[in-house]
Short mmCIF file of C-alpha atoms in Angstrom, two decimals:
data_model
loop_
_atom_site.label_atom_id
_atom_site.label_comp_id
_atom_site.label_asym_id
_atom_site.label_seq_id
_atom_site.Cartn_x
_atom_site.Cartn_y
_atom_site.Cartn_z
CA MET U 20 20.09 -4.01 62.68
CA ALA U 21 19.99 -2.42 59.31
CA TYR U 22 16.77 -1.35 56.98
CA ILE U 23 15.74 -3.60 53.80
CA LEU U 24 16.50 -1.54 50.62
CA SER U 25 13.69 -1.42 48.11
CA ASN U 26 15.99 -2.14 45.37
CA ASP U 27 17.74 -4.74 46.72
CA ASN U 28 14.75 -7.18 45.28
CA ARG U 29 14.46 -10.13 42.75
CA PHE U 30 11.78 -11.37 40.55
CA TYR U 31 11.02 -14.88 39.00
CA VAL U 32 8.46 -16.32 37.22
CA ALA U 33 7.44 -19.77 35.86
CA LEU U 34 4.27 -21.19 34.43
CA GLU U 35 2.68 -24.02 36.72
CA GLN U 36 2.07 -27.38 35.51
CA SER U 37 -1.19 -27.34 37.64
CA TYR U 38 -2.94 -24.54 38.86
CA GLY U 39 -1.67 -23.48 42.38
CA ASN U 40 1.48 -25.48 42.58
CA ALA U 41 4.75 -23.39 42.25
CA PRO U 42 7.29 -25.01 39.85
CA VAL U 43 10.97 -25.39 40.52
CA ILE U 44 12.65 -22.05 38.91
CA GLY U 45 16.19 -21.24 38.25
CA ASP U 46 18.34 -18.12 37.50
CA GLY U 47 16.67 -17.88 33.78
CA ASN U 48 13.62 -17.47 35.10
CA ARG U 49 14.36 -13.94 36.52
CA ILE U 50 12.69 -10.95 35.16
CA PRO U 51 13.55 -7.13 34.98
CA ALA U 52 10.33 -5.77 37.23
CA VAL U 53 9.87 -2.44 38.55
CA SER U 54 7.32 -3.17 41.21
CA LEU U 55 5.22 -6.16 42.62
CA THR U 56 1.96 -4.99 44.73
CA ALA U 57 0.19 -7.87 46.07
CA LYS U 58 -2.34 -7.75 48.68
CA GLN U 59 -3.98 -10.29 50.62
CA LYS U 60 -7.55 -9.88 52.34
CA THR U 61 -9.77 -11.53 54.55
CA GLU U 62 -13.11 -11.62 53.44
CA THR U 63 -15.38 -9.62 55.00
CA VAL U 64 -18.15 -11.18 57.05
CA HIS U 65 -20.52 -9.43 60.04
CA ARG U 66 -21.46 -11.46 62.67
CA LYS U 67 -24.97 -10.99 64.05
CA ASP U 68 -24.97 -12.81 67.58
CA LYS U 69 -25.89 -10.96 70.38
CA THR U 70 -23.15 -10.82 72.95
CA GLY U 71 -24.32 -8.75 75.35
CA SER U 72 -21.47 -5.76 74.69
CA ARG U 73 -20.37 -3.17 72.37
CA THR U 74 -17.23 -5.36 71.89
CA PHE U 75 -16.42 -6.71 68.58
CA ALA U 76 -15.90 -10.53 69.23
CA GLY U 77 -13.79 -11.42 66.28
CA ASN U 78 -14.24 -13.65 63.60
CA PRO U 79 -12.98 -17.70 63.33
CA ALA U 80 -10.10 -18.82 61.85
CA GLY U 81 -10.59 -19.99 58.15
CA LEU U 82 -12.26 -17.48 56.33
CA ARG U 83 -11.54 -17.12 52.89
CA LYS U 84 -8.89 -14.93 51.39
CA GLU U 85 -8.66 -12.92 48.35
CA THR U 86 -5.21 -12.13 46.65
CA THR U 87 -4.36 -9.42 44.14
CA PHE U 88 -1.15 -8.53 42.43
CA ASP U 89 -0.11 -5.57 40.38
CA LEU U 90 3.25 -6.30 38.16
CA ARG U 91 5.38 -3.54 36.38
CA THR U 92 8.24 -4.88 34.12
CA TYR U 93 10.43 -2.73 31.73
CA MET U 94 10.93 -4.76 28.11
CA THR U 95 14.12 -5.44 27.61
CA ASN U 96 16.38 -7.20 25.18
CA TRP U 97 15.75 -10.41 23.97
CA ALA U 98 19.43 -11.85 24.45
CA ASP U 99 19.23 -15.76 23.97
CA GLN U 100 16.84 -15.94 21.03
CA THR U 101 17.03 -19.96 20.94
CA ASN U 102 14.40 -19.40 24.23
CA GLU U 103 11.69 -17.27 24.63
CA PRO U 104 11.80 -14.07 26.42
CA ALA U 105 12.23 -14.15 30.51
CA TYR U 106 8.82 -12.53 30.38
CA GLY U 107 7.41 -14.77 28.13
CA PRO U 108 5.21 -16.94 30.64
CA LEU U 109 3.54 -13.76 31.64
CA PHE U 110 2.40 -13.17 28.19
CA GLN U 111 1.42 -16.87 27.28
CA ALA U 112 -0.67 -16.76 30.98
CA CYS U 113 -2.44 -13.41 29.90
CA LEU U 114 -3.25 -14.60 26.47
CA GLY U 115 -3.63 -17.72 26.77
CA ALA U 116 -1.66 -19.96 23.66
CA ASN U 117 1.77 -21.18 23.68
CA PRO U 118 4.27 -19.44 22.24
CA MET U 119 4.82 -19.74 18.70
CA LEU U 120 8.40 -19.64 17.97
CA SER U 121 10.47 -19.12 14.39
CA ALA U 122 13.97 -19.26 13.83
CA GLY U 123 13.87 -16.88 10.75
CA GLY U 124 15.31 -17.82 7.35
CA ALA U 125 16.98 -16.17 4.49
CA VAL U 126 14.77 -13.65 1.68
CA ALA U 127 15.30 -14.98 -1.82
CA SER U 128 13.14 -12.30 -3.25
CA ALA U 129 10.79 -9.68 -1.61
CA THR U 130 8.64 -6.48 -3.18
CA ASN U 131 7.44 -3.11 -2.15
CA ALA U 132 3.85 -4.08 -1.33
CA GLY U 133 5.32 -6.12 1.54
CA ARG U 134 5.07 -9.77 0.03
CA VAL U 135 8.29 -11.67 0.94
CA THR U 136 9.38 -15.38 -0.52
CA PHE U 137 12.05 -17.34 1.61
CA ALA U 138 14.67 -19.38 0.47
CA ALA U 139 13.61 -22.26 2.41
CA PRO U 140 9.76 -23.29 3.59
CA HIS U 141 8.85 -20.48 6.08
CA GLY U 142 6.54 -22.63 8.44
CA LEU U 143 4.59 -19.39 9.76
CA ALA U 144 1.07 -19.18 10.23
CA PRO U 145 -0.80 -15.87 10.19
CA GLY U 146 -0.48 -13.71 12.89
CA GLN U 147 3.35 -14.87 13.56
CA ALA U 148 6.05 -12.17 13.12
CA VAL U 149 9.25 -11.42 10.79
CA THR U 150 11.97 -9.25 11.39
CA ASN U 151 14.45 -7.67 9.16
CA ALA U 152 16.84 -5.06 9.56
CA GLY U 153 15.29 -3.70 12.79
CA GLU U 154 11.59 -3.91 11.66
CA LEU U 155 9.13 -6.12 12.56
CA ARG U 156 5.70 -6.99 10.85
CA PHE U 157 2.68 -9.58 11.01
CA VAL U 158 1.88 -12.24 8.58
CA SER U 159 -1.53 -11.59 7.16
CA ALA U 160 -1.63 -14.08 4.86
CA ILE U 161 0.22 -17.21 3.69
CA VAL U 162 0.50 -17.15 -0.15
CA ASP U 163 2.63 -20.48 -0.30
CA ASP U 164 4.80 -22.81 1.66
CA HIS U 165 7.59 -20.33 0.44
CA THR U 166 5.62 -16.77 0.50
CA VAL U 167 4.26 -14.45 2.94
CA GLN U 168 1.72 -11.31 2.94
CA LEU U 169 3.10 -9.02 5.42
CA ASN U 170 0.40 -6.47 7.04
CA ALA U 171 2.49 -3.36 6.27
CA PRO U 172 5.49 -3.00 3.70
CA LEU U 173 9.05 -2.87 5.26
CA THR U 174 10.45 0.24 4.59
CA ALA U 175 13.35 -0.70 2.81
CA VAL U 176 12.85 -3.82 0.90
CA PRO U 177 14.98 -7.06 1.76
CA SER U 178 17.45 -7.87 -0.97
CA ALA U 179 18.23 -11.34 -1.78
CA ASN U 180 19.71 -13.38 0.75
CA SER U 181 18.99 -10.73 3.62
CA PRO U 182 18.35 -12.43 6.87
CA ILE U 183 15.00 -12.70 8.55
CA GLY U 184 15.43 -12.88 12.47
CA PRO U 185 14.19 -15.09 15.02
CA THR U 186 10.49 -14.31 16.48
CA ALA U 187 8.38 -14.95 19.44
CA VAL U 188 4.69 -14.62 19.07
CA TYR U 189 1.83 -14.84 21.80
CA ALA U 190 -1.84 -14.99 20.80
CA PRO U 191 -5.15 -15.59 22.48
CA ALA U 192 -6.38 -18.94 23.36
CA ARG U 193 -10.02 -20.00 25.24
CA ASN U 194 -8.10 -21.50 28.31
CA LEU U 195 -5.69 -19.76 30.34
CA LYS U 196 -2.99 -20.73 32.32
CA SER U 197 -1.47 -19.70 35.95
CA VAL U 198 2.24 -18.86 36.65
CA THR U 199 3.82 -18.56 39.83
CA LEU U 200 5.66 -14.99 40.72
CA PHE U 201 8.91 -15.24 43.30
CA ASP U 202 9.68 -12.22 45.15
CA TYR U 203 12.75 -12.62 46.88
CA TRP U 204 14.57 -9.95 48.97
CA SER U 205 18.41 -9.38 50.37
CA PRO U 206 19.13 -10.56 53.10
CA GLY U 207 17.96 -13.93 52.67
CA THR U 208 16.53 -13.97 56.20
CA SER U 209 14.11 -11.32 54.98
CA VAL U 210 10.58 -12.15 54.99
CA GLN U 211 10.47 -13.88 51.13
CA ARG U 212 7.00 -13.87 49.21
CA ILE U 213 5.38 -16.43 46.52
CA LEU U 214 2.31 -15.71 44.87
CA SER U 215 1.22 -19.00 43.57
CA GLY U 216 -1.80 -19.18 40.93
CA ALA U 217 -1.34 -15.86 39.54
CA ALA U 218 -4.18 -15.59 37.06
CA LEU U 219 -3.15 -12.81 34.67
CA ASP U 220 -6.25 -10.73 34.28
CA LYS U 221 -4.90 -7.49 32.68
CA LEU U 222 -2.52 -6.39 30.46
CA THR U 223 -1.52 -2.64 30.10
CA VAL U 224 1.21 -1.55 27.10
CA LYS U 225 2.05 1.92 27.52
CA VAL U 226 3.60 4.01 24.04
CA ASN U 227 5.96 7.22 24.17
CA GLY U 228 6.84 7.08 28.12
CA ASP U 229 10.73 7.16 29.49
CA PHE U 230 10.98 3.55 28.88
CA HIS U 231 8.89 0.76 27.38
CA GLU U 232 6.67 -0.70 29.74
CA PHE U 233 4.44 -3.56 30.56
CA SER U 234 1.90 -3.82 33.17
CA PHE U 235 0.22 -7.19 34.47
CA ALA U 236 -2.91 -7.07 36.90
CA GLY U 237 -4.98 -10.05 38.26
CA MET U 238 -5.78 -12.77 41.10
CA ALA U 239 -3.61 -15.21 42.74
CA ARG U 240 -4.51 -18.33 44.55
CA ASP U 241 -2.73 -17.66 47.69
CA LEU U 242 0.07 -15.35 48.90
CA VAL U 243 2.79 -17.38 50.79
CA ASP U 244 5.71 -15.89 52.75
CA SER U 245 9.12 -17.36 54.34
CA ALA U 246 7.84 -16.23 58.06
CA SER U 247 4.68 -18.13 58.24
CA PHE U 248 5.55 -20.94 55.63
CA GLU U 249 3.70 -24.30 56.48
CA SER U 250 3.85 -27.55 54.67
CA GLY U 251 1.74 -27.99 51.48
CA GLN U 252 1.43 -24.48 50.60
CA ALA U 253 1.52 -23.51 46.87
CA GLY U 254 2.46 -27.63 46.96
CA LEU U 255 5.58 -27.18 48.50
CA SER U 256 7.49 -29.06 51.29
CA ALA U 257 9.81 -26.31 52.36
CA PHE U 258 10.15 -22.52 51.30
CA PRO U 259 11.99 -22.81 48.10
CA PRO U 260 15.52 -20.87 48.52
CA GLU U 261 16.40 -17.93 45.67
CA PRO U 262 18.46 -19.67 42.92
CA ALA U 263 22.09 -18.47 42.67
CA VAL U 264 21.81 -14.74 41.57
CA GLY U 265 23.63 -14.14 38.45
CA PRO U 266 24.72 -10.58 36.83
CA ILE U 267 22.48 -8.24 35.07
CA ASN U 268 22.76 -9.11 31.73
CA TYR U 269 19.91 -6.59 29.76
CA SER U 270 19.44 -3.23 28.82
CA ILE U 271 15.80 -1.62 28.79
CA ILE U 272 14.60 0.49 25.46
CA PRO U 273 14.33 3.71 25.27
CA GLY U 274 10.08 4.52 25.19
CA HIS U 275 10.12 6.59 22.29
CA LEU U 276 11.56 4.14 19.85
CA GLY U 277 9.59 2.53 17.05
CA GLN U 278 6.69 2.61 14.30
CA VAL U 279 2.83 3.06 14.30
CA TRP U 280 0.45 1.54 11.35
CA LEU U 281 -2.59 2.43 11.26
CA GLY U 282 -5.83 2.31 8.11
CA SER U 283 -7.82 -0.33 6.12
CA THR U 284 -4.63 0.34 4.21
CA SER U 285 -1.87 0.42 6.44
CA ASN U 286 -0.06 3.77 6.50
CA ARG U 287 2.86 4.86 8.65
CA PHE U 288 2.26 7.53 11.19
CA PHE U 289 5.09 10.13 12.36
CA THR U 290 2.05 12.14 14.64
CA LEU U 291 1.23 9.50 17.55
CA THR U 292 1.91 10.91 20.70
CA LYS U 293 0.40 8.52 23.04
CA ALA U 294 -1.13 5.13 23.01
CA ASP U 295 -2.60 2.51 25.54
CA ILE U 296 -3.33 -0.96 24.86
CA THR U 297 -5.40 -2.81 27.10
CA PHE U 298 -6.23 -6.07 27.05
CA ALA U 299 -8.68 -7.95 29.67
CA ASN U 300 -10.06 -11.26 30.25
CA ASN U 301 -12.63 -10.34 32.90
CA ILE U 302 -11.39 -13.26 35.30
CA ASP U 303 -13.29 -14.71 37.73
CA LEU U 304 -11.64 -17.68 39.88
CA ARG U 305 -13.78 -20.34 41.10
CA ALA U 306 -13.37 -19.59 44.91
CA LYS U 307 -17.19 -19.34 46.15
CA GLU U 308 -18.01 -23.14 45.74
CA PHE U 309 -18.65 -24.89 49.23
CA GLY U 310 -15.81 -27.00 50.77
CA ALA U 311 -13.08 -25.09 49.39
CA ASN U 312 -11.34 -22.39 51.09
CA LEU U 313 -8.84 -21.11 48.08
CA PRO U 314 -9.64 -20.77 44.68
CA SER U 315 -9.75 -24.03 42.66
CA ALA U 316 -9.53 -22.69 38.79
CA ILE U 317 -9.20 -19.80 36.58
CA SER U 318 -12.88 -18.98 34.51
CA PRO U 319 -12.03 -16.10 32.08
CA GLY U 320 -14.81 -14.28 30.40
CA LEU U 321 -15.71 -11.95 27.45
CA ARG U 322 -11.98 -10.71 26.35
CA THR U 323 -11.83 -6.89 25.68
CA VAL U 324 -8.94 -5.86 23.62
CA THR U 325 -9.09 -1.76 23.58
CA LEU U 326 -6.71 0.99 22.45
CA ASP U 327 -6.53 4.88 23.41
CA PHE U 328 -4.23 6.81 21.20
CA ASN U 329 -3.57 10.66 20.72
CA LEU U 330 -1.98 12.13 17.15
CA TYR U 331 -1.95 15.55 15.70
CA GLN U 332 -4.50 16.29 12.85
CA GLN U 333 -2.76 16.88 9.75
CA ASP U 334 -4.36 17.33 6.66
CA ASP U 335 -3.54 14.48 4.43
CA VAL U 336 -5.37 11.60 2.96
CA ALA U 337 -4.20 8.98 5.71
CA THR U 338 -5.14 10.83 8.92
CA ARG U 339 -8.37 11.78 7.25
CA SER U 340 -9.20 8.42 6.58
CA LEU U 341 -9.07 7.59 9.91
CA TYR U 342 -11.91 10.18 10.87
CA GLN U 343 -14.17 8.75 8.40
CA ALA U 344 -13.43 5.04 9.36
CA ALA U 345 -14.24 6.66 12.92
CA ARG U 346 -17.59 7.78 11.34
CA GLN U 347 -18.65 4.49 9.50
CA LYS U 348 -17.43 2.13 11.97
CA SER U 349 -15.11 0.48 9.71
CA PRO U 350 -12.53 -1.51 11.41
CA ILE U 351 -9.00 -0.92 10.51
CA SER U 352 -5.97 -2.72 11.56
CA VAL U 353 -3.26 -1.14 14.00
CA MET U 354 0.20 -2.05 14.17
CA ILE U 355 2.66 -0.89 16.69
CA GLN U 356 6.53 -1.59 16.75
CA LEU U 357 8.22 -0.94 20.03
CA GLY U 358 12.21 -0.58 19.40
CA GLN U 359 14.23 -0.60 16.48
CA GLN U 360 16.89 -3.13 16.82
CA GLN U 361 16.83 -6.99 16.15
CA GLY U 362 16.74 -8.31 20.00
CA GLN U 363 14.96 -5.39 21.19
CA LEU U 364 11.71 -5.31 18.99
CA PHE U 365 8.28 -5.93 20.61
CA GLY U 366 5.01 -5.70 18.30
CA ILE U 367 1.46 -5.54 18.78
CA TYR U 368 -0.70 -6.13 16.11
CA MET U 369 -5.13 -5.96 15.79
CA THR U 370 -6.20 -7.20 12.53
CA GLY U 371 -9.72 -5.12 13.41
CA VAL U 372 -10.03 -2.32 15.21
CA VAL U 373 -13.03 0.08 15.80
CA LEU U 374 -12.22 3.38 16.08
CA GLU U 375 -14.23 6.17 18.51
CA VAL U 376 -15.08 9.56 16.69
CA PRO U 377 -12.00 11.23 18.35
CA GLU U 378 -12.24 14.24 20.64
CA PHE U 379 -10.31 17.57 19.34
CA ASP U 380 -7.95 18.80 21.87
CA ASP U 381 -7.10 22.07 21.10
CA THR U 382 -5.19 23.18 24.64
CA ASP U 383 -1.99 22.60 22.87
CA LYS U 384 -0.34 24.63 20.30
CA ARG U 385 -0.96 22.23 17.52
CA GLN U 386 -4.52 20.58 17.50
CA GLN U 387 -4.72 16.97 18.67
CA TRP U 388 -6.92 14.18 18.19
CA GLN U 389 -7.99 12.18 21.24
CA PHE U 390 -9.32 8.25 20.16
CA GLN U 391 -10.75 6.64 23.44
CA SER U 392 -11.89 3.29 23.61
CA CYS U 393 -11.59 2.08 20.52
CA ARG U 394 -12.26 -1.67 20.81
CA ALA U 395 -10.47 -4.77 18.68
CA GLN U 396 -12.98 -7.47 17.18
CA GLY U 397 -12.26 -10.47 15.22
CA GLY U 398 -13.40 -14.16 14.51
CA ILE U 399 -11.87 -16.40 16.88
CA ASP U 400 -9.14 -16.02 19.23
CA ASP U 401 -6.99 -13.59 16.87
CA GLU U 402 -7.86 -9.75 17.67
CA ILE U 403 -4.67 -9.57 18.45
CA PHE U 404 -0.89 -10.86 18.71
CA VAL U 405 2.19 -9.41 20.15
CA ALA U 406 5.57 -10.58 19.58
CA PHE U 407 9.30 -10.22 20.32
CA GLY U 408 12.05 -9.96 17.68
#
């Protein structure tokens, strides 16, 4: 009997129509995950009855269980741009709003100040994204039904008839959806697992690693496996077989490729060495109510979006303005683009980030500023937008 290879593993994800009920999946639901850590533990209780012995007599069956998970996935190319990216359900479940899909269009005219006029009505809303020539920008304002103002200028002003590429944008919302995560192994007789009712509590994006990578963590309603499955678990009558496995048809993006735009007036920075963006929903599951053995709903708390980043200090106006904004607690806009080719672009846009005064790090040959725990703010459900292009 051979060991199970840790690399012989495939992951699938899909949105749930009702909390905790696993949907039907196909090969298109497969995601290029790096690892899935799932842990289920029984609620700790203490028996206080006198047994006449020092031996633990055991707890009754049916105690509540707590299920947590951590999923890491690489950013890959968005091959089929007529549909949302394969890991789009993860972003939708984490942020909340339905994806805003744009088919793109053609440029009628553009300026070096970031104003773009389309040849036809654009149908965009503030926060949506546009792409052109390997660059991604967000719409900061709608001028009219043909013209938008971008959060930062494109480095090369598009000429007439230049194409604007398709984009998929995810934004925050009051309520959250759940997903089911499927964890399949080879051979098929191995123990297969399903995380039903997975609530995405925390998203982390790291910039300037080996590869661009997303990390999702949260809590699930239940952890179901093929070895102990009983009818009714995750709303299923039988443990679902894995879809037919297709060939690997994606590529991953080097972690050093992209752009950074910072400031009350956006300036492009070339001195960033590291950045972590953390999005937290501060979720509580409805799991402590009488008569329920499993959680019954997702209850999100106050949303927290934070940014940590390091950059080299330079004696220029743009860098000094970041320090001044931190001292004055003046919000700045932040936009980070990962990747540099159409179909391999990911962007994060935060309209108002309050910087903390940076720490000076002089342990290296060149001085760096370390901005820690910078908090994003906004009006209603508009403190962050993420986009694929």
